[in-house]
DNA sequence: GCGACAG
DNA sequence: ATCTTGTCGC
């Protein structure tokens, strides 16, 4: 069976506007998240991200597979499908995962770890898009977000790799605020599935090169948002 | 009731 | 996320 079969839940049916049902499903799935390092040698890693076309009518998901050792891109895939649901804070995964799963399937090979753009368990109900993706695929995942959705933290240092815990109201450790590079806003890292809170930021730093984002999500982001096209395309009708 | 609010 | 050019600072 393909990755997106056998799931007749709300995430893949038509969006009926029932946010309450979606939140209930999140709470049930959050119980299945494994917050322990449960993965073998990392040979293949992947990054996934989503962008939109035509004012939001089309959801465009990108998946990039890379060699965990050399960080060389080995394969990439795009999935473009009609957007089914609006953006609702806290319910992002229901809007983006259908396309993400298609892109992952198109990759042909499943990675040993997936980095997703967005939060893992650092979410109001413990199931951000990275955690949702991890539970659904059964694969290890890590959430790499650019902004906090929920939680607080102490002041963060200025140097590369400096980090502080992200705590929910109640003081529970739910993620890490990480300065991936000097002079850039920190990333918010949280486990998605089968990765511990301590290990998640380590793995992110392992794949950060000279940019703010680690290679997996940086490359997926470029594909999803068409950064490459916009950069490579020469302006026609301008040279006259 | 008021403010916050991933992408 | 996306709409959008040049511009200021490291």
Tab-separated table of C-alpha atoms (C1' of nucleotides) in Angstrom:
chain	number	residue	atom	x	y	z
A	1	UNK	CA	0.000	0.000	0.000
A	2	UNK	CA	1.119	3.523	-0.571
A	3	UNK	CA	1.779	5.857	2.280
A	4	UNK	CA	-1.494	7.711	2.009
A	5	UNK	CA	-3.815	4.754	1.649
A	6	UNK	CA	-5.712	3.164	4.475
A	7	UNK	CA	-6.372	6.439	6.219
A	8	UNK	CA	-9.962	7.531	5.998
A	9	UNK	CA	-9.568	10.043	8.782
A	10	UNK	CA	-10.323	13.725	8.618
A	11	UNK	CA	-6.944	14.612	7.208
A	12	UNK	CA	-7.723	13.031	3.897
A	13	UNK	CA	-11.419	13.418	3.460
A	14	UNK	CA	-13.046	16.628	2.309
A	15	UNK	CA	-12.661	19.410	4.812
A	16	UNK	CA	-16.066	19.894	6.418
A	17	UNK	CA	-15.120	22.773	8.674
A	18	UNK	CA	-15.166	20.645	11.779
A	19	UNK	CA	-12.256	22.014	13.753
A	20	UNK	CA	-13.394	20.289	16.922
A	21	UNK	CA	-13.065	16.866	15.313
A	22	UNK	CA	-9.622	17.750	14.018
A	23	UNK	CA	-8.471	18.795	17.495
A	24	UNK	CA	-9.818	15.595	19.019
A	25	UNK	CA	-7.945	13.553	16.452
A	26	UNK	CA	-4.766	15.443	17.290
A	27	UNK	CA	-5.090	14.569	20.951
A	28	UNK	CA	-5.499	10.901	20.124
A	29	UNK	CA	-2.562	10.845	17.717
A	30	UNK	CA	-0.351	12.787	20.122
A	31	UNK	CA	-0.446	9.795	22.464
A	32	UNK	CA	1.295	7.721	19.809
A	33	UNK	CA	4.335	9.970	19.578
A	34	UNK	CA	7.538	8.262	20.709
A	35	UNK	CA	9.903	10.723	22.401
A	36	UNK	CA	12.965	8.480	22.509
A	37	UNK	CA	15.823	8.007	20.092
A	38	UNK	CA	14.574	5.083	18.095
A	39	UNK	CA	16.475	5.043	14.846
A	40	UNK	CA	19.495	3.258	13.434
A	41	UNK	CA	22.346	4.579	11.323
A	42	UNK	CA	21.296	7.606	9.329
A	43	UNK	CA	22.029	6.952	5.679
A	44	UNK	CA	19.209	8.874	4.047
A	45	UNK	CA	17.526	11.976	5.375
A	46	UNK	CA	14.774	14.053	3.848
A	47	UNK	CA	13.310	17.526	4.081
A	48	UNK	CA	9.716	18.466	3.291
A	49	UNK	CA	8.028	21.830	2.887
A	50	UNK	CA	4.940	23.334	1.312
A	51	UNK	CA	4.250	26.369	-0.809
A	52	UNK	CA	1.190	27.662	-2.652
A	53	UNK	CA	0.341	28.696	-6.174
A	54	UNK	CA	-2.476	30.670	-7.703
A	55	UNK	CA	-3.269	32.656	-4.612
A	56	UNK	CA	-3.499	29.528	-2.492
A	57	UNK	CA	-5.723	27.392	-4.720
A	58	UNK	CA	-2.925	24.933	-5.357
A	59	UNK	CA	-0.878	23.326	-2.581
A	60	UNK	CA	2.640	22.551	-3.691
A	61	UNK	CA	4.665	20.119	-1.549
A	62	UNK	CA	8.327	19.386	-2.018
A	63	UNK	CA	10.382	16.482	-0.676
A	64	UNK	CA	14.148	16.231	-1.019
A	65	UNK	CA	16.210	13.145	-0.240
A	66	UNK	CA	19.839	13.594	0.716
A	67	UNK	CA	22.829	11.503	1.671
A	68	UNK	CA	23.238	11.966	5.432
A	69	UNK	CA	26.984	11.710	5.090
A	70	UNK	CA	27.748	14.065	2.200
A	71	UNK	CA	24.535	16.100	2.271
A	72	UNK	CA	24.314	15.642	-1.493
A	73	UNK	CA	20.750	15.727	-2.892
A	74	UNK	CA	19.898	12.264	-4.209
A	75	UNK	CA	16.324	12.826	-5.332
A	76	UNK	CA	13.563	15.374	-5.159
A	77	UNK	CA	9.841	15.324	-5.811
A	78	UNK	CA	6.956	17.761	-6.122
A	79	UNK	CA	3.254	17.154	-5.529
A	80	UNK	CA	0.693	19.750	-6.622
A	81	UNK	CA	-2.902	19.282	-5.524
A	82	UNK	CA	-5.963	21.496	-4.999
A	83	UNK	CA	-5.926	23.138	-1.576
A	84	UNK	CA	-8.613	21.563	0.609
A	85	UNK	CA	-8.509	23.512	3.797
A	86	UNK	CA	-7.734	27.063	4.957
A	87	UNK	CA	-4.844	27.870	7.264
A	88	UNK	CA	-5.956	27.641	10.875
A	89	UNK	CA	-3.268	28.069	13.568
A	90	UNK	CA	-2.827	24.715	15.280
A	91	UNK	CA	-4.331	22.737	12.410
A	92	UNK	CA	-1.607	23.266	9.847
A	93	UNK	CA	-0.941	19.570	9.285
A	94	UNK	CA	-4.459	18.899	8.021
A	95	UNK	CA	-3.933	21.507	5.345
A	96	UNK	CA	-0.453	20.481	4.261
A	97	UNK	CA	0.088	16.780	4.931
A	98	UNK	CA	-1.930	15.328	2.051
A	99	UNK	CA	0.434	16.952	-0.447
A	100	UNK	CA	3.521	16.214	1.654
A	101	UNK	CA	2.715	12.485	1.731
A	102	UNK	CA	2.351	12.420	-2.034
A	103	UNK	CA	5.715	14.087	-2.478
A	104	UNK	CA	7.330	11.633	-0.079
A	105	UNK	CA	5.869	8.671	-1.946
A	106	UNK	CA	7.165	10.087	-5.221
A	107	UNK	CA	10.654	10.069	-3.755
A	108	UNK	CA	10.671	6.317	-4.320
A	109	UNK	CA	12.757	5.592	-1.247
A	110	UNK	CA	11.871	6.280	2.367
A	111	UNK	CA	14.467	8.161	4.451
A	112	UNK	CA	15.702	7.218	7.921
A	113	UNK	CA	14.722	10.658	9.233
A	114	UNK	CA	12.557	13.508	7.992
A	115	UNK	CA	12.867	17.210	8.791
A	116	UNK	CA	9.610	19.108	8.414
A	117	UNK	CA	8.998	22.840	8.239
A	118	UNK	CA	6.884	23.570	11.331
A	119	UNK	CA	6.606	22.234	14.871
A	120	UNK	CA	6.756	18.718	16.236
A	121	UNK	CA	5.400	18.381	19.798
A	122	UNK	CA	5.846	22.115	20.524
A	123	UNK	CA	2.176	22.529	19.763
A	124	UNK	CA	-0.951	23.294	21.844
A	125	UNK	CA	-2.024	19.641	21.703
A	126	UNK	CA	1.388	18.099	21.153
A	127	UNK	CA	0.875	17.334	17.481
A	128	UNK	CA	2.411	19.853	15.118
A	129	UNK	CA	2.936	18.876	11.494
A	130	UNK	CA	6.235	17.081	12.136
A	131	UNK	CA	4.717	14.922	14.882
A	132	UNK	CA	1.617	14.228	12.807
A	133	UNK	CA	3.803	13.192	9.874
A	134	UNK	CA	5.883	10.971	12.131
A	135	UNK	CA	2.892	9.180	13.615
A	136	UNK	CA	1.291	8.659	10.215
A	137	UNK	CA	4.403	7.337	8.484
A	138	UNK	CA	5.941	5.654	11.502
A	139	UNK	CA	9.236	7.341	10.625
A	140	UNK	CA	11.536	9.444	12.826
A	141	UNK	CA	10.792	13.159	12.288
A	142	UNK	CA	11.944	16.526	13.601
A	143	UNK	CA	10.110	19.852	13.436
A	144	UNK	CA	12.083	22.905	12.335
A	145	UNK	CA	10.011	26.070	12.823
A	146	UNK	CA	10.896	29.731	12.371
A	147	UNK	CA	8.500	31.063	14.992
A	148	UNK	CA	7.077	29.909	18.298
A	149	UNK	CA	3.500	28.711	18.239
A	150	UNK	CA	3.267	27.984	21.934
A	151	UNK	CA	5.670	28.037	24.884
A	152	UNK	CA	8.210	30.368	26.453
A	153	UNK	CA	11.945	30.476	27.021
A	154	UNK	CA	14.790	32.287	28.784
A	155	UNK	CA	17.036	34.699	26.839
A	156	UNK	CA	19.157	33.006	24.168
A	157	UNK	CA	22.910	33.430	23.593
A	158	UNK	CA	24.270	35.101	20.465
A	159	UNK	CA	26.645	32.420	19.257
A	160	UNK	CA	26.171	29.640	16.755
A	161	UNK	CA	24.651	26.520	18.362
A	162	UNK	CA	23.553	28.368	21.504
A	163	UNK	CA	20.246	26.970	22.732
A	164	UNK	CA	17.642	27.263	25.481
A	165	UNK	CA	14.701	25.066	26.416
A	166	UNK	CA	11.231	25.916	25.196
A	167	UNK	CA	8.746	25.265	28.010
A	168	UNK	CA	4.984	25.073	27.944
A	169	UNK	CA	2.961	26.867	30.564
A	170	UNK	CA	3.487	24.400	33.344
A	171	UNK	CA	7.197	24.206	32.762
A	172	UNK	CA	7.293	21.063	30.629
A	173	UNK	CA	10.188	20.792	28.193
A	174	UNK	CA	8.646	20.745	24.700
A	175	UNK	CA	11.373	21.974	22.382
A	176	UNK	CA	14.591	23.927	21.889
A	177	UNK	CA	15.213	27.475	20.729
A	178	UNK	CA	18.372	27.127	18.637
A	179	UNK	CA	20.703	29.738	17.135
A	180	UNK	CA	21.718	27.782	14.026
A	181	UNK	CA	23.912	30.642	12.790
A	182	UNK	CA	25.189	33.902	14.235
A	183	UNK	CA	23.125	37.000	13.687
A	184	UNK	CA	19.944	35.266	12.586
A	185	UNK	CA	16.692	34.672	14.387
A	186	UNK	CA	16.703	31.317	16.180
A	187	UNK	CA	14.944	28.195	14.968
A	188	UNK	CA	12.426	26.381	17.138
A	189	UNK	CA	13.220	22.675	17.188
A	190	UNK	CA	11.004	19.941	18.558
A	191	UNK	CA	10.815	16.171	18.121
A	192	UNK	CA	8.229	14.865	15.741
A	193	UNK	CA	8.514	11.156	16.438
A	194	UNK	CA	11.100	8.566	17.495
A	195	UNK	CA	13.626	11.272	18.400
A	196	UNK	CA	14.312	12.644	21.899
A	197	UNK	CA	14.128	16.280	22.964
A	198	UNK	CA	17.870	16.295	23.629
A	199	UNK	CA	18.856	14.758	20.310
A	200	UNK	CA	16.625	16.813	18.021
A	201	UNK	CA	18.687	20.025	18.125
A	202	UNK	CA	21.914	18.012	17.769
A	203	UNK	CA	20.644	16.434	14.580
A	204	UNK	CA	19.574	19.803	13.242
A	205	UNK	CA	23.032	21.288	13.832
A	206	UNK	CA	24.614	18.260	12.193
A	207	UNK	CA	22.967	19.255	8.926
A	208	UNK	CA	23.344	23.023	9.087
A	209	UNK	CA	26.020	24.379	6.742
A	210	UNK	CA	26.263	28.101	6.002
A	211	UNK	CA	22.578	28.972	6.183
A	212	UNK	CA	19.995	29.437	8.883
A	213	UNK	CA	18.046	26.358	7.880
A	214	UNK	CA	19.473	22.837	7.918
A	215	UNK	CA	20.016	21.483	4.381
A	216	UNK	CA	16.986	19.164	4.261
A	217	UNK	CA	14.385	21.878	4.895
A	218	UNK	CA	16.390	24.574	3.139
A	219	UNK	CA	16.367	22.620	-0.113
A	220	UNK	CA	12.736	21.564	0.264
A	221	UNK	CA	11.832	25.190	0.964
A	222	UNK	CA	13.472	26.369	-2.247
A	223	UNK	CA	11.629	23.782	-4.279
A	224	UNK	CA	8.270	24.397	-2.660
A	225	UNK	CA	8.521	28.167	-2.932
A	226	UNK	CA	10.104	28.151	-6.381
A	227	UNK	CA	13.151	30.060	-5.189
A	228	UNK	CA	15.268	28.188	-7.748
A	229	UNK	CA	13.066	29.135	-10.746
A	230	UNK	CA	12.876	32.757	-9.746
A	231	UNK	CA	16.622	32.752	-9.480
A	232	UNK	CA	17.570	30.827	-12.626
A	233	UNK	CA	15.072	32.278	-15.070
A	234	UNK	CA	16.526	35.057	-17.219
A	235	UNK	CA	14.322	38.083	-17.707
A	236	UNK	CA	13.169	37.986	-21.361
A	237	UNK	CA	12.032	40.985	-23.437
A	238	UNK	CA	14.316	43.121	-21.330
A	239	UNK	CA	17.393	43.038	-23.522
A	240	UNK	CA	16.474	45.200	-26.496
B	1	DG	C1'	-13.896	38.860	27.315
B	2	DC	C1'	-8.995	39.723	25.253
B	3	DG	C1'	-4.855	38.551	22.964
B	4	DA	C1'	-2.006	35.006	20.464
B	5	DC	C1'	-1.698	32.475	16.585
B	6	DA	C1'	3.600	27.203	12.807
B	7	DG	C1'	2.870	27.939	7.393
C	1	DA	C1'	2.312	30.922	3.006
C	2	DT	C1'	1.930	35.049	-0.500
C	3	DC	C1'	1.749	39.898	-2.579
C	4	DT	C1'	6.762	42.609	-3.987
C	5	DT	C1'	12.203	46.451	-5.436
C	6	DG	C1'	15.385	48.287	-3.759
C	7	DT	C1'	18.110	48.941	0.002
C	8	DC	C1'	20.743	48.956	4.531
C	9	DG	C1'	23.995	46.302	7.262
C	10	DC	C1'	26.960	42.445	8.458
